[in-house]
JSON list of C-alpha atoms and ligand atoms in Angstrom, two decimals:
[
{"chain": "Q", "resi": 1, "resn": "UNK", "atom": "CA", "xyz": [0.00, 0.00, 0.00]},
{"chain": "Q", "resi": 2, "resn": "UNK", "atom": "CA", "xyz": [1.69, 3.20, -1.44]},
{"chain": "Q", "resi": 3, "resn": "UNK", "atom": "CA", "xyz": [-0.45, 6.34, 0.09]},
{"chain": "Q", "resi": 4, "resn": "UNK", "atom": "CA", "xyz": [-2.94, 6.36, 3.28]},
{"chain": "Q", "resi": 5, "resn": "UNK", "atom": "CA", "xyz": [-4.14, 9.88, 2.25]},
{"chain": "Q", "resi": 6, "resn": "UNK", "atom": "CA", "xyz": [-6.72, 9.29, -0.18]},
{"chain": "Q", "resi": 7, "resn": "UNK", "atom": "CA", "xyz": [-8.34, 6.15, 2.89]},
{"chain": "Q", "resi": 8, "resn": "UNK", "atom": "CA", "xyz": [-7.99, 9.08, 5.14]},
{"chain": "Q", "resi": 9, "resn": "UNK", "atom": "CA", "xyz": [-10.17, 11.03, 2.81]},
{"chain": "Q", "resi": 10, "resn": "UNK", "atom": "CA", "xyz": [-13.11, 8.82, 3.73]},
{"chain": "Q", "resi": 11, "resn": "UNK", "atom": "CA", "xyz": [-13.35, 7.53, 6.79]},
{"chain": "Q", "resi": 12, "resn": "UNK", "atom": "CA", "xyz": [-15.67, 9.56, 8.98]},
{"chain": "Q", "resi": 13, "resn": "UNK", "atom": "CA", "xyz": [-12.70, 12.34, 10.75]},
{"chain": "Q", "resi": 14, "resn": "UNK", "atom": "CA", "xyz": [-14.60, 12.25, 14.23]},
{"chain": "Q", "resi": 15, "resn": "UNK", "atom": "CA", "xyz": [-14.37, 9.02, 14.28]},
{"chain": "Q", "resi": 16, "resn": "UNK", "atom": "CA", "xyz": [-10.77, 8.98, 13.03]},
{"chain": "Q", "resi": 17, "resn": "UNK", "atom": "CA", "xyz": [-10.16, 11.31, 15.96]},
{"chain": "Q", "resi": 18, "resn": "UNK", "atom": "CA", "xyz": [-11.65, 8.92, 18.85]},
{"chain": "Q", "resi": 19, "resn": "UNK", "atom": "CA", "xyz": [-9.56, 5.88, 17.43]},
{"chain": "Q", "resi": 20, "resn": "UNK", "atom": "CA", "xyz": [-6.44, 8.26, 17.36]},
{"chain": "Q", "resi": 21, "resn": "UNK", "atom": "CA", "xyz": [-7.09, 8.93, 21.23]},
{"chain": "Q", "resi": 22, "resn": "UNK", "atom": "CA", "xyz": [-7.52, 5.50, 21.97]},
{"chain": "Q", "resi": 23, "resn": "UNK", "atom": "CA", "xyz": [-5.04, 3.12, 24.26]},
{"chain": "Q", "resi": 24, "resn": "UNK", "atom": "CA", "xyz": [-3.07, 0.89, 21.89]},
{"chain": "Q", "resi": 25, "resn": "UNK", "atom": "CA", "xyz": [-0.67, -0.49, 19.33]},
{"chain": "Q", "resi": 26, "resn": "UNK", "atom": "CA", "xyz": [-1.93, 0.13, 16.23]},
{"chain": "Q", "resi": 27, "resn": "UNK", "atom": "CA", "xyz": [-0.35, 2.86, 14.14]},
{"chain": "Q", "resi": 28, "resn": "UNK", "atom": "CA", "xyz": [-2.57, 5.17, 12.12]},
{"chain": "Q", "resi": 29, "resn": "UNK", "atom": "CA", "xyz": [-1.20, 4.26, 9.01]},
{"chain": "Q", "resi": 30, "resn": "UNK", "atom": "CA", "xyz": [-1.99, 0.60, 9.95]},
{"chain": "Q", "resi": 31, "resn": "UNK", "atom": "CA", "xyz": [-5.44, 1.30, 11.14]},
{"chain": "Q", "resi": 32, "resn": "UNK", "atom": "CA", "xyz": [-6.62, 3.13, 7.51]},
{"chain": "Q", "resi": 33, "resn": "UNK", "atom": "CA", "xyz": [-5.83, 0.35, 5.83]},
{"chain": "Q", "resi": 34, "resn": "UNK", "atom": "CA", "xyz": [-7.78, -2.29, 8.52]},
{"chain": "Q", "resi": 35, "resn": "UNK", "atom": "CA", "xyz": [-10.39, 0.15, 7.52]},
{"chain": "Q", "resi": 36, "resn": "UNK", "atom": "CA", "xyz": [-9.62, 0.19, 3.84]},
{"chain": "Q", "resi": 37, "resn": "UNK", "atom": "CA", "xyz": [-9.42, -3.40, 3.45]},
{"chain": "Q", "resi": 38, "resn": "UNK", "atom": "CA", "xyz": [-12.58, -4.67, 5.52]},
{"chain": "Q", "resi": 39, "resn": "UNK", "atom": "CA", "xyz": [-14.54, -1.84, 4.00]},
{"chain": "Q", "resi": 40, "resn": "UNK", "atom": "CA", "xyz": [-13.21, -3.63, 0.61]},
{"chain": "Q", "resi": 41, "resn": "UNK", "atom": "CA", "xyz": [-14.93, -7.31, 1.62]},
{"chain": "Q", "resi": 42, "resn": "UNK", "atom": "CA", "xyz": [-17.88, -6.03, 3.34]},
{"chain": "Q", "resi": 43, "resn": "UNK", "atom": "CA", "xyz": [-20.17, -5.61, 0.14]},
{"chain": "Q", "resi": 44, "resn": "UNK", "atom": "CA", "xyz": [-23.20, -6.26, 1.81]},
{"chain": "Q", "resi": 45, "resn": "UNK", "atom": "CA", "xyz": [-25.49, -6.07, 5.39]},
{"chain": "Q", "resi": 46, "resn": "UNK", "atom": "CA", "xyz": [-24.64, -9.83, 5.52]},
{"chain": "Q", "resi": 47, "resn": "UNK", "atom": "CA", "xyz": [-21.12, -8.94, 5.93]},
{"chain": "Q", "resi": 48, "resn": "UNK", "atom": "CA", "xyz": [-19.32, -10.04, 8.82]},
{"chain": "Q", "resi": 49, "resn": "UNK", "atom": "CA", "xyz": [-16.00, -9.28, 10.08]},
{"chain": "Q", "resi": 50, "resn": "UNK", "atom": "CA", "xyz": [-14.07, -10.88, 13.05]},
{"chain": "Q", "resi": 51, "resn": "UNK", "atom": "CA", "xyz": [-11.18, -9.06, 14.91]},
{"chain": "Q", "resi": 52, "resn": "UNK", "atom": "CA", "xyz": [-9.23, -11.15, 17.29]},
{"chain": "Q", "resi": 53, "resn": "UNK", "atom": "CA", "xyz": [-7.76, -9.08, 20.11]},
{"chain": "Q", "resi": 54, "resn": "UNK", "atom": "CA", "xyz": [-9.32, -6.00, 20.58]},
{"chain": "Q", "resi": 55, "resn": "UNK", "atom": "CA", "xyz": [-7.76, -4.35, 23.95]},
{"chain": "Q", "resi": 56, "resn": "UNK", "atom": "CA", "xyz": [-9.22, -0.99, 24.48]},
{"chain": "Q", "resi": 57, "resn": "UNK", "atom": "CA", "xyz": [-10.24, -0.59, 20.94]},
{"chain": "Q", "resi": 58, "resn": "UNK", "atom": "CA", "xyz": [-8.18, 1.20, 18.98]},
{"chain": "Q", "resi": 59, "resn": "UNK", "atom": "CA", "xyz": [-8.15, -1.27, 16.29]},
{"chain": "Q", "resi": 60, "resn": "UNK", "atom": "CA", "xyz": [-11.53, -2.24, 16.19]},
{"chain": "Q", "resi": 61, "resn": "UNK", "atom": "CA", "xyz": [-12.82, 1.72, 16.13]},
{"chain": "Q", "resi": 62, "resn": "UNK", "atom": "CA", "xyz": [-11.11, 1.48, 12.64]},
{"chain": "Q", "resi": 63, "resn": "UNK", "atom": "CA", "xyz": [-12.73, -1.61, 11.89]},
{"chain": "Q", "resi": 64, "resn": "UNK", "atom": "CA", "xyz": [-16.14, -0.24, 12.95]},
{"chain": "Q", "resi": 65, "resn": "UNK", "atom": "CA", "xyz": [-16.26, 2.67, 10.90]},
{"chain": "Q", "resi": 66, "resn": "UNK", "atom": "CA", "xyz": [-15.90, 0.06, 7.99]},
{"chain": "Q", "resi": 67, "resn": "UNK", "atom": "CA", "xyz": [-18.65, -1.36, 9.42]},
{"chain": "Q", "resi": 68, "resn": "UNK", "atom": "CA", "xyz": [-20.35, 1.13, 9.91]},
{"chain": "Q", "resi": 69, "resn": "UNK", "atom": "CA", "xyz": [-20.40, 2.78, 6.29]},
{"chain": "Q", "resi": 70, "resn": "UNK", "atom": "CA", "xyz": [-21.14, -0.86, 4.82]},
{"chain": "Q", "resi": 71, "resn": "UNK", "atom": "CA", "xyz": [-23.71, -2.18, 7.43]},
{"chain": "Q", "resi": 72, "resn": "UNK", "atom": "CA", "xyz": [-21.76, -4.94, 8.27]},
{"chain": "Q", "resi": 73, "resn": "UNK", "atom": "CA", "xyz": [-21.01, -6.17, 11.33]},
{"chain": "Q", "resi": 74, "resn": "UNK", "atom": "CA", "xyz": [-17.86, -6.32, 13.15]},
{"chain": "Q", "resi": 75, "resn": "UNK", "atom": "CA", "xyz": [-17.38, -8.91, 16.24]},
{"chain": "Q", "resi": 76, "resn": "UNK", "atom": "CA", "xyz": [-14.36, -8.10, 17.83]},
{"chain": "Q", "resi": 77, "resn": "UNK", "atom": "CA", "xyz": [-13.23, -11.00, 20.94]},
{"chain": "Q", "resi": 78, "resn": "UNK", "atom": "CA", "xyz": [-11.00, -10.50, 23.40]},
{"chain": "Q", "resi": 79, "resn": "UNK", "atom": "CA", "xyz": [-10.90, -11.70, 27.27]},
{"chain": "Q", "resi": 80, "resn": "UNK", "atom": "CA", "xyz": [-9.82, -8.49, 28.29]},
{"chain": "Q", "resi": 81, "resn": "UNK", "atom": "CA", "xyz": [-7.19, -9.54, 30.50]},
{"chain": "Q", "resi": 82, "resn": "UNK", "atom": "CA", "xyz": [-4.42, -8.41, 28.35]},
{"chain": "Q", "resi": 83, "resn": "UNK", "atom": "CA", "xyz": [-1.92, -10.79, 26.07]},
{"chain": "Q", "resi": 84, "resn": "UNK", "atom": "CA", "xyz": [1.61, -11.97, 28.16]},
{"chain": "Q", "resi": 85, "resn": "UNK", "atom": "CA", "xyz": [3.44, -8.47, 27.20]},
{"chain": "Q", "resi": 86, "resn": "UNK", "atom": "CA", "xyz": [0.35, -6.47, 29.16]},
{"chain": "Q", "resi": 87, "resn": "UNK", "atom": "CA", "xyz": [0.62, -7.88, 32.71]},
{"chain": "Q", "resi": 88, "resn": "UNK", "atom": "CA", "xyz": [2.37, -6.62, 35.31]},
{"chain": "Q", "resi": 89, "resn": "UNK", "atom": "CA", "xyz": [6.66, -6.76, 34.87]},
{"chain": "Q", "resi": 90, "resn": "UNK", "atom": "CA", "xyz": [6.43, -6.78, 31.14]},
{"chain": "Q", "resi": 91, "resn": "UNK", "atom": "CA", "xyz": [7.36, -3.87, 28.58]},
{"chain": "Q", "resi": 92, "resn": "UNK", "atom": "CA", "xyz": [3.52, -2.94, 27.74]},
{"chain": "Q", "resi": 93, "resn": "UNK", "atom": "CA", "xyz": [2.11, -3.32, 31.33]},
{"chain": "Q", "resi": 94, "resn": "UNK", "atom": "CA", "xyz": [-0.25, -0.01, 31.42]},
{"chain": "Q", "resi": 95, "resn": "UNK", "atom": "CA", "xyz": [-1.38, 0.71, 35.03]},
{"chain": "Q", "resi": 96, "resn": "UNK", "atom": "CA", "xyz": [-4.38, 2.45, 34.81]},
{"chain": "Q", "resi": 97, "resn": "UNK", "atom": "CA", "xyz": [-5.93, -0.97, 33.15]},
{"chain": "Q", "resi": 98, "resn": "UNK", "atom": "CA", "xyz": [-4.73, -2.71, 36.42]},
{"chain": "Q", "resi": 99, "resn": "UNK", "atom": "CA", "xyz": [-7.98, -3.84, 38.25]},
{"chain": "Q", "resi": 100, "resn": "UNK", "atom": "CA", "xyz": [-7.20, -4.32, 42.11]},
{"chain": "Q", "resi": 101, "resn": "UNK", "atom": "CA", "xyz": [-10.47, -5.85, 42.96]},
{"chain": "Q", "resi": 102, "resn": "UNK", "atom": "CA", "xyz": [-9.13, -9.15, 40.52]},
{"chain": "Q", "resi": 103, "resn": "UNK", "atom": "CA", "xyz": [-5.64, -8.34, 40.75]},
{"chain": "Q", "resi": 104, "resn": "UNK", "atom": "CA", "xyz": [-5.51, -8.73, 36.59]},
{"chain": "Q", "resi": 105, "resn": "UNK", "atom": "CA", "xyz": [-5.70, -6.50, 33.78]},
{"chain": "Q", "resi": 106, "resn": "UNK", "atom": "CA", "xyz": [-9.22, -4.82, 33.11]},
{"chain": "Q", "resi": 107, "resn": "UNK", "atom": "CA", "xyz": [-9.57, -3.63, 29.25]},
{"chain": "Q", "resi": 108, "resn": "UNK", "atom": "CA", "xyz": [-12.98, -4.40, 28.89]},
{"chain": "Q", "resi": 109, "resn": "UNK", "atom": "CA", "xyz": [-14.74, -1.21, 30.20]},
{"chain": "Q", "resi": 110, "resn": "UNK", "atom": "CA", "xyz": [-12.20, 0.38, 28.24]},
{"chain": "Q", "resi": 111, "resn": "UNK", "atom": "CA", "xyz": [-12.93, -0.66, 24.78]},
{"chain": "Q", "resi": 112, "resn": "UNK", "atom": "CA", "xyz": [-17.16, -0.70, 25.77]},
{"chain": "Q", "resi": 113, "resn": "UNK", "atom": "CA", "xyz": [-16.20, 3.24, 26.46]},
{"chain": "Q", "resi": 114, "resn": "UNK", "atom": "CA", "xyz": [-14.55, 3.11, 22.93]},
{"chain": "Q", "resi": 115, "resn": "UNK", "atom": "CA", "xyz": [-17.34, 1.79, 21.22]},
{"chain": "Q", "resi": 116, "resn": "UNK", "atom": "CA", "xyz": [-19.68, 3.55, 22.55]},
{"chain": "Q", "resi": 117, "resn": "UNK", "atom": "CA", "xyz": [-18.38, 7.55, 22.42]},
{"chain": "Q", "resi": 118, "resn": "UNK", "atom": "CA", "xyz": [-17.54, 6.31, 18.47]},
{"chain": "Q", "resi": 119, "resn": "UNK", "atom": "CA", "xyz": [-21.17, 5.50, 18.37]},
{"chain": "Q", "resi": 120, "resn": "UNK", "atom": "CA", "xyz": [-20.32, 2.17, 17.03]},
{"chain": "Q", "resi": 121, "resn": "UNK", "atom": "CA", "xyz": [-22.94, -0.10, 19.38]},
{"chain": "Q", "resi": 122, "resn": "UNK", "atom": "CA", "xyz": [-24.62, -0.65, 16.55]},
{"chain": "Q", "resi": 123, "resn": "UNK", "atom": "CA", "xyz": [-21.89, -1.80, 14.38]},
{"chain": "Q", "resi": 124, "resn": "UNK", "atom": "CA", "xyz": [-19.55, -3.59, 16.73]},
{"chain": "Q", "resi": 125, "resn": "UNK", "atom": "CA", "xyz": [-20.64, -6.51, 18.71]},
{"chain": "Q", "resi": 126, "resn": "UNK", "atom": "CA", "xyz": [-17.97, -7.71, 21.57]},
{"chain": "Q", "resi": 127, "resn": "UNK", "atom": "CA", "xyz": [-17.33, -11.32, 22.10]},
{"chain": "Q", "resi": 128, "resn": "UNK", "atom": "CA", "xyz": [-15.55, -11.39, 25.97]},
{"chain": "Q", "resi": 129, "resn": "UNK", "atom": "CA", "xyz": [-13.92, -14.97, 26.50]},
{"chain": "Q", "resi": 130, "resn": "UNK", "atom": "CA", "xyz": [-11.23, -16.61, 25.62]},
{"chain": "Q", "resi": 131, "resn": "UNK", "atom": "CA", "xyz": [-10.19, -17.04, 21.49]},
{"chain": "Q", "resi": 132, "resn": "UNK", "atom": "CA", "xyz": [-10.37, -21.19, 21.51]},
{"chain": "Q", "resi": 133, "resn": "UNK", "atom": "CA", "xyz": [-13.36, -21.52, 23.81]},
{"chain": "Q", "resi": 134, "resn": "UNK", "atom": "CA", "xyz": [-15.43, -19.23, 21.64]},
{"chain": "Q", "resi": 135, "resn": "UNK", "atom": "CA", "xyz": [-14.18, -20.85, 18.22]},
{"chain": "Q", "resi": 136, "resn": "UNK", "atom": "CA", "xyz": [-15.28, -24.24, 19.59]},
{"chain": "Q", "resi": 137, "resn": "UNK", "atom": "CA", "xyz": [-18.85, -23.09, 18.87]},
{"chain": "Q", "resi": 138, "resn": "UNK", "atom": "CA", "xyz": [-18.10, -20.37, 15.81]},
{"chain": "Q", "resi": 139, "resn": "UNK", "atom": "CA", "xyz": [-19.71, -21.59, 12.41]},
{"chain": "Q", "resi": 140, "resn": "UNK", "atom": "CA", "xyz": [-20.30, -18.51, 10.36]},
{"chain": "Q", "resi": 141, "resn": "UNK", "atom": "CA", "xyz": [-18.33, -17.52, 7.80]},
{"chain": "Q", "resi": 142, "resn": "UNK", "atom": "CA", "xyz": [-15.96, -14.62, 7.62]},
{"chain": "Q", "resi": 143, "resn": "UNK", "atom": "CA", "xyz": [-15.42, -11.56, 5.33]},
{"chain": "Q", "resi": 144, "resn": "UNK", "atom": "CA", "xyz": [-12.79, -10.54, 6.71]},
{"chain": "Q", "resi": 145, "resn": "UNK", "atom": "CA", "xyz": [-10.72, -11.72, 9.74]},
{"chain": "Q", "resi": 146, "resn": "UNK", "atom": "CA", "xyz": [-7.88, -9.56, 12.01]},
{"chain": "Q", "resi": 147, "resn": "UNK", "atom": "CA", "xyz": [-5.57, -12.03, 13.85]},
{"chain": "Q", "resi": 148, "resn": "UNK", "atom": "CA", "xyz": [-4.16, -9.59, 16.70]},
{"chain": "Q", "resi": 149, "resn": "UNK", "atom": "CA", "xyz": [-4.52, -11.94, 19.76]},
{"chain": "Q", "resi": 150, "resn": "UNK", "atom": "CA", "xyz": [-1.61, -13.40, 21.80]},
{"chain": "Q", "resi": 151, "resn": "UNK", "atom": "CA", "xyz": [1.68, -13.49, 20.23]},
{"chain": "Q", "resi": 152, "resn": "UNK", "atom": "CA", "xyz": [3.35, -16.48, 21.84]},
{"chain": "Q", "resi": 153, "resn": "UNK", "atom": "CA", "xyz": [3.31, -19.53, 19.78]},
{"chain": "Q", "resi": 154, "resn": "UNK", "atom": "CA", "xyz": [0.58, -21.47, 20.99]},
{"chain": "Q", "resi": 155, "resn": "UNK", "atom": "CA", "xyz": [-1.70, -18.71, 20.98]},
{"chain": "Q", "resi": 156, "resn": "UNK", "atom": "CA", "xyz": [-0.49, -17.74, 17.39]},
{"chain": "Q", "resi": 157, "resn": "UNK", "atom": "CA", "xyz": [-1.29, -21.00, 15.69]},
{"chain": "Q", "resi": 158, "resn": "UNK", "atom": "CA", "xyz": [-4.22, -21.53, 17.34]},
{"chain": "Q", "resi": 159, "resn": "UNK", "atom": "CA", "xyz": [-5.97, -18.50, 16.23]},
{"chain": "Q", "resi": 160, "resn": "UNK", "atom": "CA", "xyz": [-4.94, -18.94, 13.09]},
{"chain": "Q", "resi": 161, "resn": "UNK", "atom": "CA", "xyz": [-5.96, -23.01, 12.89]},
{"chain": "Q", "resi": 162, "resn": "UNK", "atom": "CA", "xyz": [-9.49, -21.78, 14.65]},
{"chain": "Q", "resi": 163, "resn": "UNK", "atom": "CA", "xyz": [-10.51, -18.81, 13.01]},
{"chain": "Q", "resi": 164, "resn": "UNK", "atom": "CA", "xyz": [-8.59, -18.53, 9.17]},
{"chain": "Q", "resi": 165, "resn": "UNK", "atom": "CA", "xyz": [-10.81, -21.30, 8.18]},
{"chain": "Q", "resi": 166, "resn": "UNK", "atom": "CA", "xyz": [-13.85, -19.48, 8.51]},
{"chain": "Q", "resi": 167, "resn": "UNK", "atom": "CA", "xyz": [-12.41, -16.70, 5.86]},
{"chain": "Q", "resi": 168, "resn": "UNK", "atom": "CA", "xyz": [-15.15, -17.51, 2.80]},
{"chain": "Q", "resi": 169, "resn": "UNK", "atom": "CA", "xyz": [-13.68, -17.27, -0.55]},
{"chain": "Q", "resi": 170, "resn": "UNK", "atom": "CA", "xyz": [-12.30, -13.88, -1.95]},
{"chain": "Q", "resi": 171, "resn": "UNK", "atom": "CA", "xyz": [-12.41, -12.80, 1.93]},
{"chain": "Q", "resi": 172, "resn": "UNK", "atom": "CA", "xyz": [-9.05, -11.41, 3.39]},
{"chain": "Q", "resi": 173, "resn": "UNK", "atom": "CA", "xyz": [-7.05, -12.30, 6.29]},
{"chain": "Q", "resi": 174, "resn": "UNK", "atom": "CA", "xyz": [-5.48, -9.74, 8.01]},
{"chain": "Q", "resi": 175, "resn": "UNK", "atom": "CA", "xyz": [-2.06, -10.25, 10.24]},
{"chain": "Q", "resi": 176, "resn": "UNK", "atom": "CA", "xyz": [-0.50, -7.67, 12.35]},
{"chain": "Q", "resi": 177, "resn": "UNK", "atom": "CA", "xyz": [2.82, -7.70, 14.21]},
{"chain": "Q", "resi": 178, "resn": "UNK", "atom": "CA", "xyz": [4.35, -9.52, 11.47]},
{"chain": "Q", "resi": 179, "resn": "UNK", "atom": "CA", "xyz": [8.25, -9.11, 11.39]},
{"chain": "Q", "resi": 180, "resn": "UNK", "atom": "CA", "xyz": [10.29, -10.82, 9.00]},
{"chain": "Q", "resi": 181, "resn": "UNK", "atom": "CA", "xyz": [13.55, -9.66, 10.54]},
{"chain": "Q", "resi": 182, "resn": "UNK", "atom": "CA", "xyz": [13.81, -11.30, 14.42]},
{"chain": "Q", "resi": 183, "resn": "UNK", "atom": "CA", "xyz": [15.43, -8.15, 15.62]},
{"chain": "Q", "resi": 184, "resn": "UNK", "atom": "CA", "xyz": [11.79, -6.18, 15.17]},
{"chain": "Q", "resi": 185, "resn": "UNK", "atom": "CA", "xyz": [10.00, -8.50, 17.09]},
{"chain": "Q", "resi": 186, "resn": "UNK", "atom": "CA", "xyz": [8.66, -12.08, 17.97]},
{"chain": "Q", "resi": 187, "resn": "UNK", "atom": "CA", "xyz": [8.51, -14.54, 15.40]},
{"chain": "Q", "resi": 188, "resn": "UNK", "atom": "CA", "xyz": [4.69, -16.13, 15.89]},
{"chain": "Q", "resi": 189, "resn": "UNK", "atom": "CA", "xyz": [2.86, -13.56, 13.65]},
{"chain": "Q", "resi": 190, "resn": "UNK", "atom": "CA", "xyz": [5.19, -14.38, 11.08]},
{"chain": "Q", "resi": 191, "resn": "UNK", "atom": "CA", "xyz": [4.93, -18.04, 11.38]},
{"chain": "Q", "resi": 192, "resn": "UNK", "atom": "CA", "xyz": [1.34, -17.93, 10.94]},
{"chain": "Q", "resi": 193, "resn": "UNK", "atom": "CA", "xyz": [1.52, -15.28, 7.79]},
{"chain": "Q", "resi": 194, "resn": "UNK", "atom": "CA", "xyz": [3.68, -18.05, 6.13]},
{"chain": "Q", "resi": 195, "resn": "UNK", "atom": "CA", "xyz": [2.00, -20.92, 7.44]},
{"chain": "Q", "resi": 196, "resn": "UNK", "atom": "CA", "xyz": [-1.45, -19.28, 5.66]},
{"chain": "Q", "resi": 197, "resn": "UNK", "atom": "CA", "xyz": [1.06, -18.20, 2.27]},
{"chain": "Q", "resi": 198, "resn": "UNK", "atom": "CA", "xyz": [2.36, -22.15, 2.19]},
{"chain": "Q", "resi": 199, "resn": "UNK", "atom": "CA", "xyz": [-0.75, -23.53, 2.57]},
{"chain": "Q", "resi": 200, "resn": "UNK", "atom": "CA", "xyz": [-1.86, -22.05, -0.80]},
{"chain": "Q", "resi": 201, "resn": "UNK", "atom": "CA", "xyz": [-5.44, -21.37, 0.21]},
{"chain": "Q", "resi": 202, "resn": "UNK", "atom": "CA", "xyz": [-4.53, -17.67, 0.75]},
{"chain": "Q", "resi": 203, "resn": "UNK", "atom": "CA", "xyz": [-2.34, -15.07, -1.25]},
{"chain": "Q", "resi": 204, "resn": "UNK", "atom": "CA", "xyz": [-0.90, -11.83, -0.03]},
{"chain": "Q", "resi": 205, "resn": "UNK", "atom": "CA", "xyz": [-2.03, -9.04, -1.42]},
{"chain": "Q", "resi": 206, "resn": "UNK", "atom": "CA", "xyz": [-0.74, -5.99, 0.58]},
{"chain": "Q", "resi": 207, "resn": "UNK", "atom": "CA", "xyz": [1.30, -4.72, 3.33]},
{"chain": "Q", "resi": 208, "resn": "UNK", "atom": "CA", "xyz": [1.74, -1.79, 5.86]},
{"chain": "Q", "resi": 209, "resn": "UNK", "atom": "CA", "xyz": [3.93, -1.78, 8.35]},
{"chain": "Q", "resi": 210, "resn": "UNK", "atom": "CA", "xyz": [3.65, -4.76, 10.32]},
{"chain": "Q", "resi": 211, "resn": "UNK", "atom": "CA", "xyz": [0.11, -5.48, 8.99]},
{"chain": "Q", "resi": 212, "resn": "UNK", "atom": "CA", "xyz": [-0.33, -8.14, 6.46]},
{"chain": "Q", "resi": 213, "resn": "UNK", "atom": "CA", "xyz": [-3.59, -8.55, 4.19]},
{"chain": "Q", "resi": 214, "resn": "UNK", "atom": "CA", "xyz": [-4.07, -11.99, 2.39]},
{"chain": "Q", "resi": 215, "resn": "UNK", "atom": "CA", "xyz": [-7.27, -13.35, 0.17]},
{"chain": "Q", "resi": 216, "resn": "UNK", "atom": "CA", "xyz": [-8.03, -16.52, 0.31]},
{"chain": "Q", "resi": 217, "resn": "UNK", "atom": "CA", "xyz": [-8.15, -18.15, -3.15]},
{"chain": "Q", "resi": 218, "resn": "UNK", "atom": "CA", "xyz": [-8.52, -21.98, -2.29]},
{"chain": "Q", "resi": 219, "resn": "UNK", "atom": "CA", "xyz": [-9.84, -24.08, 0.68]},
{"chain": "Q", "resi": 220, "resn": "UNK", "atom": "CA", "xyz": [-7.89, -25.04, 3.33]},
{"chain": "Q", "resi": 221, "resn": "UNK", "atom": "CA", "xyz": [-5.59, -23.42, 6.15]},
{"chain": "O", "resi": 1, "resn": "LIG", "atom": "MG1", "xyz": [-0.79, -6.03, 17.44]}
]
């Protein structure tokens, strides 16, 4: 993806603005083309879109305003207790999230106060559990599908084994944190972004920054 200013054109600026103040990891250059590219597969009200790790909903206020403009549907899923790198000792442990009463990481009433000051209720529905236990009962297909969840290994491959298979034909994958130089970051995004190229049911098509956007052209995973 060459220029973000022409997606920046069009997505609604207020909304723009809220997803620009929110907590998170997800560059603005990254988030116009989430927005580009799920506004791209969601041609009709049927659309559905799933995001996989939503924090305090930076991401998925992109997302929404995709679904939004399309009348689509976004379901974003997250357990709200933060990936490894969130809790407390690690590099992106944020305080304010800490929630004494459990004595874990709170994003939840966060990313409900996201949604709802982007006016995105009706838009975005939020799926609180944990990624495998709500795949074991997930059968609808997917327009579009953002794997941001945990980045160790396990948690990697599983989301992508659980959810990429639900990506219907012509739908895209999305990736983010993917680093094909080690010295950038950890290697399990990148593992599953080649796992989904070798498996030849999905193709890239673009890039920006650490995001990566594939279609799926065959079945499989
Ligand atoms: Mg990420």
């Amino acid at each position: 993806m060459k220029n973000t200013s022409e997606i920046k054109k069009s997505i609604d600026k207020n909304l723009l603005k809220l997803a620009l103040s929110t907590k998170g990891f997800m560059p603005e250059d990254e988030g116009l083309a989430l927005y580009k590219y799920f506004k791209l597969s969601a041609t009709s009200k049927s659309c559905c879109g799933m995001e996989i790790g939503a924090y305090c909903g930076r991401s998925t206020l992109f997302l929404g305003a995709a679904a939004k403009e399309s009348g689509a549907t976004l379901f974003s899923l997250d357990h709200h207790r933060g990936s490894e790198e969130n809790q407390i000792g690690w590099e992106h442990h944020d305080r304010e999230l800490f929630d004494p009463i459990t004595g874990k990481l709170e994003s939840l009433n966060k990313w409900r106060e996201s949604i709802t000051k982007a006016d995105l209720d009706q838009s975005v529905v939020g799926l609180v559990g944990y990624s495998e236990v709500v795949a074991k009962f997930w059968q609808t297909s997917l327009d579009f599908l953002f794997i941001d969840g945990g980045h160790s290994r396990p948690s990697a491959f599983k989301d992508y084994r659980n959810w990429a298979k639900h990506v219907k034909k012509g739908g895209i994958l999305a990736i983010h944190d993917v680093f094909e130089n080690p010295e950038d970051g950890g290697r399990p995004p990148y593992e599953i972004f080649l796992r989904a190229k070798e498996s030849k049911a999905f193709v890239e098509i673009d890039s920006m920054g650490s995001l990566r956007f594939l279609s799926r052209i065959a079945q499989g995973i």
